[in-house]
Amino acid sequence: MAETEGVLKIKDLFLEFPGNAGARPVLQGVNLTLREAEALVLAGESGSGKSITALSCTANLPRNAKITSGSIIYRGQEVLKMRKEELRGIRGREIAYVFQEPAAYLNPLFTVGSQIAEAIIRHRNQPLGKALQIAEALLEQVRIPDPGRVLSSYPHQLSGGMNQRVFIAMSLAAHPKVLIADEPTTSLDATAESQILRLFTDLMQEYRFALLFITHNLSIAKRIAERVCIMFQGRVVEEGSWQEVSASPRHFHTRELMEAYEKIGRL
């Protein structure tokens, strides 16, 4: 696949939430291309459509969400025309997610090791003993000290930053081609945030996945992005390197974001 085509491409995507008072448009012609093994940041204010765009990539949407037109191409295949069996084949295996609150997705009744092992068994068809060995190795790769102990721990016994590392390890279980991280550092303190951002960068070098990183925080965009897309009212309104977007913003909303960013002293 040519690099210009990208591993994941969204074209003219329109999505709405139908309701008794009429349809509420959420995405209004989103265009976005994620290239092989690159870090692309999708930034914008809350409600701009970032998270629903991320969920659309695997057609894993709320029941009341309706895509009215557009195209989502993953490695040459149209996602929106895939059958349920085909979608299950790419969710988690080809395209994996890391979300903001790992505790909401980790089962408090099961150990960390059993949950990572379950993902490995499901996606890589490994026996339980081998899956647990791989799970421990994954915990090492996400820089968790004493992975053997953490393997037998429950999520409530770990810090927020540690649980986020566990969730990242689980997302890597199938060696996905695309990792979508939706505000994964929002609930972390500054030290844990810095460590997690560095971890994503290191893991990209090791696994060679493409990273779509969603955030409202422009300081994160500056630190992790090869390209930045700014989203506003359901559209991508600006795209370029951090240097291009920060130095010469073309869209008025990008200029507003940059001005606010400068006021809080983060540049």
GROMACS .gro file of C-alpha atoms in nm:
model
  267
    1MET     CA    1   0.000   0.000   0.000
    2ALA     CA    2   0.136   0.339  -0.096
    3GLU     CA    3   0.211   0.565   0.195
    4THR     CA    4  -0.015   0.839   0.056
    5GLU     CA    5  -0.314   0.603   0.074
    6GLY     CA    6  -0.264   0.542   0.444
    7VAL     CA    7  -0.345   0.245   0.660
    8LEU     CA    8  -0.676   0.405   0.765
    9LYS     CA    9  -0.865   0.665   0.566
   10ILE     CA   10  -1.189   0.845   0.651
   11LYS     CA   11  -1.355   1.029   0.365
   12ASP     CA   12  -1.653   1.267   0.378
   13LEU     CA   13  -1.799   1.099   0.686
   14PHE     CA   14  -2.138   1.225   0.805
   15LEU     CA   15  -2.296   1.094   1.126
   16GLU     CA   16  -2.603   1.198   1.320
   17PHE     CA   17  -2.805   1.111   1.627
   18PRO     CA   18  -3.172   1.083   1.526
   19GLY     CA   19  -3.423   1.205   1.785
   20ASN     CA   20  -3.783   1.307   1.836
   21ALA     CA   21  -3.692   1.669   1.770
   22GLY     CA   22  -3.506   1.576   1.450
   23ALA     CA   23  -3.160   1.449   1.368
   24ARG     CA   24  -2.865   1.608   1.547
   25PRO     CA   25  -2.561   1.620   1.316
   26VAL     CA   26  -2.236   1.523   1.488
   27LEU     CA   27  -1.989   1.456   1.207
   28GLN     CA   28  -2.023   1.678   0.900
   29GLY     CA   29  -1.781   1.559   0.636
   30VAL     CA   30  -1.478   1.432   0.828
   31ASN     CA   31  -1.168   1.366   0.619
   32LEU     CA   32  -0.866   1.208   0.783
   33THR     CA   33  -0.580   0.982   0.673
   34LEU     CA   34  -0.360   0.786   0.913
   35ARG     CA   35  -0.037   0.670   0.752
   36GLU     CA   36   0.160   0.357   0.827
   37ALA     CA   37   0.357   0.377   1.155
   38GLU     CA   38   0.294   0.749   1.216
   39ALA     CA   39   0.166   0.939   1.517
   40LEU     CA   40  -0.133   1.154   1.424
   41VAL     CA   41  -0.298   1.370   1.689
   42LEU     CA   42  -0.665   1.460   1.652
   43ALA     CA   43  -0.715   1.765   1.873
   44GLY     CA   44  -1.008   1.988   1.955
   45GLU     CA   45  -1.245   2.100   2.224
   46SER     CA   46  -1.494   1.868   2.394
   47GLY     CA   47  -1.793   1.796   2.171
   48SER     CA   48  -1.608   1.855   1.846
   49GLY     CA   49  -1.654   1.493   1.735
   50LYS     CA   50  -1.315   1.340   1.815
   51SER     CA   51  -1.430   1.034   2.011
   52ILE     CA   52  -1.718   0.944   1.781
   53THR     CA   53  -1.476   0.966   1.488
   54ALA     CA   54  -1.251   0.717   1.668
   55LEU     CA   55  -1.537   0.475   1.732
   56SER     CA   56  -1.647   0.503   1.370
   57CYS     CA   57  -1.316   0.352   1.257
   58THR     CA   58  -1.442   0.006   1.352
   59ALA     CA   59  -1.815   0.086   1.320
   60ASN     CA   60  -1.838   0.036   1.697
   61LEU     CA   61  -2.095   0.306   1.760
   62PRO     CA   62  -2.374   0.378   2.008
   63ARG     CA   63  -2.705   0.229   1.897
   64ASN     CA   64  -2.857   0.570   1.835
   65ALA     CA   65  -2.572   0.683   1.609
   66LYS     CA   66  -2.631   0.670   1.236
   67ILE     CA   67  -2.371   0.712   0.962
   68THR     CA   68  -2.557   0.874   0.673
   69SER     CA   69  -2.276   0.887   0.417
   70GLY     CA   70  -1.902   0.860   0.374
   71SER     CA   71  -1.631   0.599   0.361
   72ILE     CA   72  -1.385   0.440   0.605
   73ILE     CA   73  -1.110   0.239   0.438
   74TYR     CA   74  -0.882   0.014   0.643
   75ARG     CA   75  -0.596  -0.139   0.443
   76GLY     CA   76  -0.799  -0.129   0.123
   77GLN     CA   77  -1.125  -0.259   0.274
   78GLU     CA   78  -1.443  -0.060   0.328
   79VAL     CA   79  -1.523  -0.086   0.698
   80LEU     CA   80  -1.880   0.036   0.658
   81LYS     CA   81  -1.962  -0.254   0.426
   82MET     CA   82  -1.811  -0.525   0.646
   83ARG     CA   83  -2.028  -0.799   0.794
   84LYS     CA   84  -2.039  -0.844   1.172
   85GLU     CA   85  -1.792  -1.136   1.151
   86GLU     CA   86  -1.546  -0.922   0.956
   87LEU     CA   87  -1.578  -0.636   1.203
   88ARG     CA   88  -1.510  -0.869   1.493
   89GLY     CA   89  -1.196  -0.977   1.307
   90ILE     CA   90  -1.048  -0.626   1.305
   91ARG     CA   91  -1.171  -0.496   1.642
   92GLY     CA   92  -0.890  -0.543   1.891
   93ARG     CA   93  -0.689  -0.754   1.649
   94GLU     CA   94  -0.616  -0.504   1.371
   95ILE     CA   95  -0.740  -0.181   1.529
   96ALA     CA   96  -0.713  -0.156   1.907
   97TYR     CA   97  -0.824   0.114   2.149
   98VAL     CA   98  -0.692   0.268   2.470
   99PHE     CA   99  -0.950   0.478   2.654
  100GLN     CA  100  -0.941   0.751   2.917
  101GLU     CA  101  -1.055   0.553   3.222
  102PRO     CA  102  -0.902   0.204   3.221
  103ALA     CA  103  -1.085   0.111   3.541
  104ALA     CA  104  -1.412   0.132   3.346
  105TYR     CA  105  -1.291  -0.139   3.105
  106LEU     CA  106  -1.094  -0.365   3.339
  107ASN     CA  107  -1.310  -0.616   3.526
  108PRO     CA  108  -1.261  -0.571   3.903
  109LEU     CA  109  -1.347  -0.938   3.966
  110PHE     CA  110  -1.058  -1.082   3.765
  111THR     CA  111  -0.683  -1.049   3.793
  112VAL     CA  112  -0.486  -0.840   3.549
  113GLY     CA  113  -0.314  -1.152   3.417
  114SER     CA  114  -0.636  -1.336   3.342
  115GLN     CA  115  -0.776  -1.038   3.153
  116ILE     CA  116  -0.469  -0.990   2.936
  117ALA     CA  117  -0.448  -1.366   2.881
  118GLU     CA  118  -0.811  -1.370   2.768
  119ALA     CA  119  -0.731  -1.114   2.497
  120ILE     CA  120  -0.429  -1.318   2.386
  121ILE     CA  121  -0.633  -1.640   2.370
  122ARG     CA  122  -0.909  -1.466   2.173
  123HIS     CA  123  -0.686  -1.290   1.921
  124ARG     CA  124  -0.385  -1.525   1.896
  125ASN     CA  125  -0.539  -1.864   1.977
  126GLN     CA  126  -0.283  -1.950   2.245
  127PRO     CA  127  -0.331  -2.198   2.533
  128LEU     CA  128  -0.373  -2.047   2.879
  129GLY     CA  129  -0.022  -2.122   3.004
  130LYS     CA  130   0.141  -1.964   2.699
  131ALA     CA  131  -0.101  -1.671   2.712
  132LEU     CA  132   0.000  -1.595   3.071
  133GLN     CA  133   0.369  -1.601   2.971
  134ILE     CA  134   0.297  -1.357   2.689
  135ALA     CA  135   0.092  -1.142   2.928
  136GLU     CA  136   0.385  -1.115   3.167
  137ALA     CA  137   0.615  -1.021   2.879
  138LEU     CA  138   0.369  -0.752   2.771
  139LEU     CA  139   0.367  -0.606   3.121
  140GLU     CA  140   0.746  -0.584   3.102
  141GLN     CA  141   0.722  -0.407   2.766
  142VAL     CA  142   0.493  -0.139   2.910
  143ARG     CA  143   0.754  -0.074   3.180
  144ILE     CA  144   0.568  -0.226   3.475
  145PRO     CA  145   0.807  -0.320   3.758
  146ASP     CA  146   0.762  -0.665   3.910
  147PRO     CA  147   0.527  -0.786   3.632
  148GLY     CA  148   0.481  -1.124   3.800
  149ARG     CA  149   0.322  -0.959   4.103
  150VAL     CA  150   0.105  -0.730   3.889
  151LEU     CA  151  -0.008  -1.029   3.683
  152SER     CA  152  -0.183  -1.171   3.991
  153SER     CA  153  -0.315  -0.833   4.111
  154TYR     CA  154  -0.665  -0.694   4.071
  155PRO     CA  155  -0.725  -0.354   3.906
  156HIS     CA  156  -0.829  -0.189   4.236
  157GLN     CA  157  -0.488  -0.278   4.382
  158LEU     CA  158  -0.308  -0.069   4.120
  159SER     CA  159  -0.273   0.306   4.063
  160GLY     CA  160  -0.444   0.484   3.774
  161GLY     CA  161  -0.118   0.509   3.582
  162MET     CA  162  -0.045   0.140   3.638
  163ASN     CA  163  -0.393   0.040   3.520
  164GLN     CA  164  -0.342   0.249   3.208
  165ARG     CA  165  -0.021   0.057   3.139
  166VAL     CA  166  -0.213  -0.269   3.188
  167PHE     CA  167  -0.476  -0.152   2.942
  168ILE     CA  168  -0.206  -0.060   2.689
  169ALA     CA  169  -0.050  -0.405   2.733
  170MET     CA  170  -0.391  -0.562   2.668
  171SER     CA  171  -0.437  -0.352   2.354
  172LEU     CA  172  -0.104  -0.483   2.221
  173ALA     CA  173  -0.201  -0.847   2.273
  174ALA     CA  174  -0.275  -0.905   1.904
  175HIS     CA  175   0.000  -0.676   1.765
  176PRO     CA  176  -0.250  -0.435   1.604
  177LYS     CA  177  -0.165  -0.229   1.297
  178VAL     CA  178  -0.351   0.073   1.437
  179LEU     CA  179  -0.376   0.190   1.798
  180ILE     CA  180  -0.637   0.456   1.879
  181ALA     CA  181  -0.575   0.630   2.211
  182ASP     CA  182  -0.869   0.843   2.323
  183GLU     CA  183  -0.761   1.092   2.594
  184PRO     CA  184  -0.553   0.822   2.769
  185THR     CA  185  -0.370   1.062   3.003
  186THR     CA  186  -0.653   1.295   3.110
  187SER     CA  187  -0.700   1.142   3.456
  188LEU     CA  188  -0.326   1.110   3.528
  189ASP     CA  189  -0.094   1.347   3.711
  190ALA     CA  190   0.180   1.527   3.522
  191THR     CA  191   0.450   1.268   3.599
  192ALA     CA  192   0.235   0.971   3.496
  193GLU     CA  193   0.122   1.159   3.185
  194SER     CA  194   0.480   1.219   3.077
  195GLN     CA  195   0.568   0.854   3.133
  196ILE     CA  196   0.269   0.728   2.934
  197LEU     CA  197   0.344   0.961   2.642
  198ARG     CA  198   0.703   0.840   2.634
  199LEU     CA  199   0.576   0.483   2.649
  200PHE     CA  200   0.355   0.533   2.343
  201THR     CA  201   0.652   0.673   2.150
  202ASP     CA  202   0.875   0.380   2.249
  203LEU     CA  203   0.609   0.120   2.170
  204MET     CA  204   0.553   0.270   1.826
  205GLN     CA  205   0.920   0.216   1.749
  206GLU     CA  206   0.902  -0.143   1.870
  207TYR     CA  207   0.567  -0.254   1.726
  208ARG     CA  208   0.549  -0.023   1.422
  209PHE     CA  209   0.179   0.048   1.465
  210ALA     CA  210   0.010   0.368   1.349
  211LEU     CA  211  -0.111   0.582   1.639
  212LEU     CA  212  -0.422   0.800   1.633
  213PHE     CA  213  -0.400   1.000   1.955
  214ILE     CA  214  -0.706   1.200   2.058
  215THR     CA  215  -0.671   1.491   2.298
  216HIS     CA  216  -0.801   1.835   2.389
  217ASN     CA  217  -0.456   1.927   2.526
  218LEU     CA  218  -0.229   2.099   2.274
  219SER     CA  219   0.079   2.043   2.489
  220ILE     CA  220   0.035   1.671   2.421
  221ALA     CA  221  -0.002   1.735   2.049
  222LYS     CA  222   0.328   1.920   2.055
  223ARG     CA  223   0.507   1.635   2.233
  224ILE     CA  224   0.381   1.331   2.045
  225ALA     CA  225   0.251   1.426   1.700
  226GLU     CA  226   0.410   1.385   1.361
  227ARG     CA  227   0.095   1.545   1.221
  228VAL     CA  228  -0.188   1.733   1.391
  229CYS     CA  229  -0.551   1.754   1.280
  230ILE     CA  230  -0.772   2.014   1.446
  231MET     CA  231  -1.139   1.925   1.476
  232PHE     CA  232  -1.422   2.175   1.512
  233GLN     CA  233  -1.799   2.121   1.494
  234GLY     CA  234  -1.774   1.778   1.336
  235ARG     CA  235  -1.507   1.860   1.078
  236VAL     CA  236  -1.130   1.848   1.047
  237VAL     CA  237  -1.055   2.214   0.983
  238GLU     CA  238  -0.674   2.215   0.991
  239GLU     CA  239  -0.396   1.967   0.928
  240GLY     CA  240  -0.018   1.978   0.927
  241SER     CA  241   0.291   1.930   1.138
  242TRP     CA  242   0.289   2.089   1.485
  243GLN     CA  243   0.528   2.355   1.357
  244GLU     CA  244   0.299   2.441   1.064
  245VAL     CA  245  -0.023   2.442   1.264
  246SER     CA  246   0.115   2.637   1.560
  247ALA     CA  247   0.315   2.892   1.359
  248SER     CA  248   0.062   2.965   1.083
  249PRO     CA  249  -0.288   2.852   1.181
  250ARG     CA  250  -0.533   2.914   0.896
  251HIS     CA  251  -0.869   2.839   1.058
  252PHE     CA  252  -1.007   3.083   1.314
  253HIS     CA  253  -1.072   2.805   1.567
  254THR     CA  254  -0.712   2.687   1.546
  255ARG     CA  255  -0.601   3.044   1.613
  256GLU     CA  256  -0.831   3.057   1.916
  257LEU     CA  257  -0.686   2.732   2.049
  258MET     CA  258  -0.331   2.854   2.000
  259GLU     CA  259  -0.403   3.187   2.168
  260ALA     CA  260  -0.556   3.010   2.468
  261TYR     CA  261  -0.261   2.774   2.477
  262GLU     CA  262  -0.013   3.060   2.482
  263LYS     CA  263  -0.204   3.233   2.765
  264ILE     CA  264  -0.161   2.940   2.997
  265GLY     CA  265   0.211   2.936   2.927
  266ARG     CA  266   0.253   2.599   2.765
  267LEU     CA  267   0.441   2.703   2.453
   0.00000   0.00000   0.00000
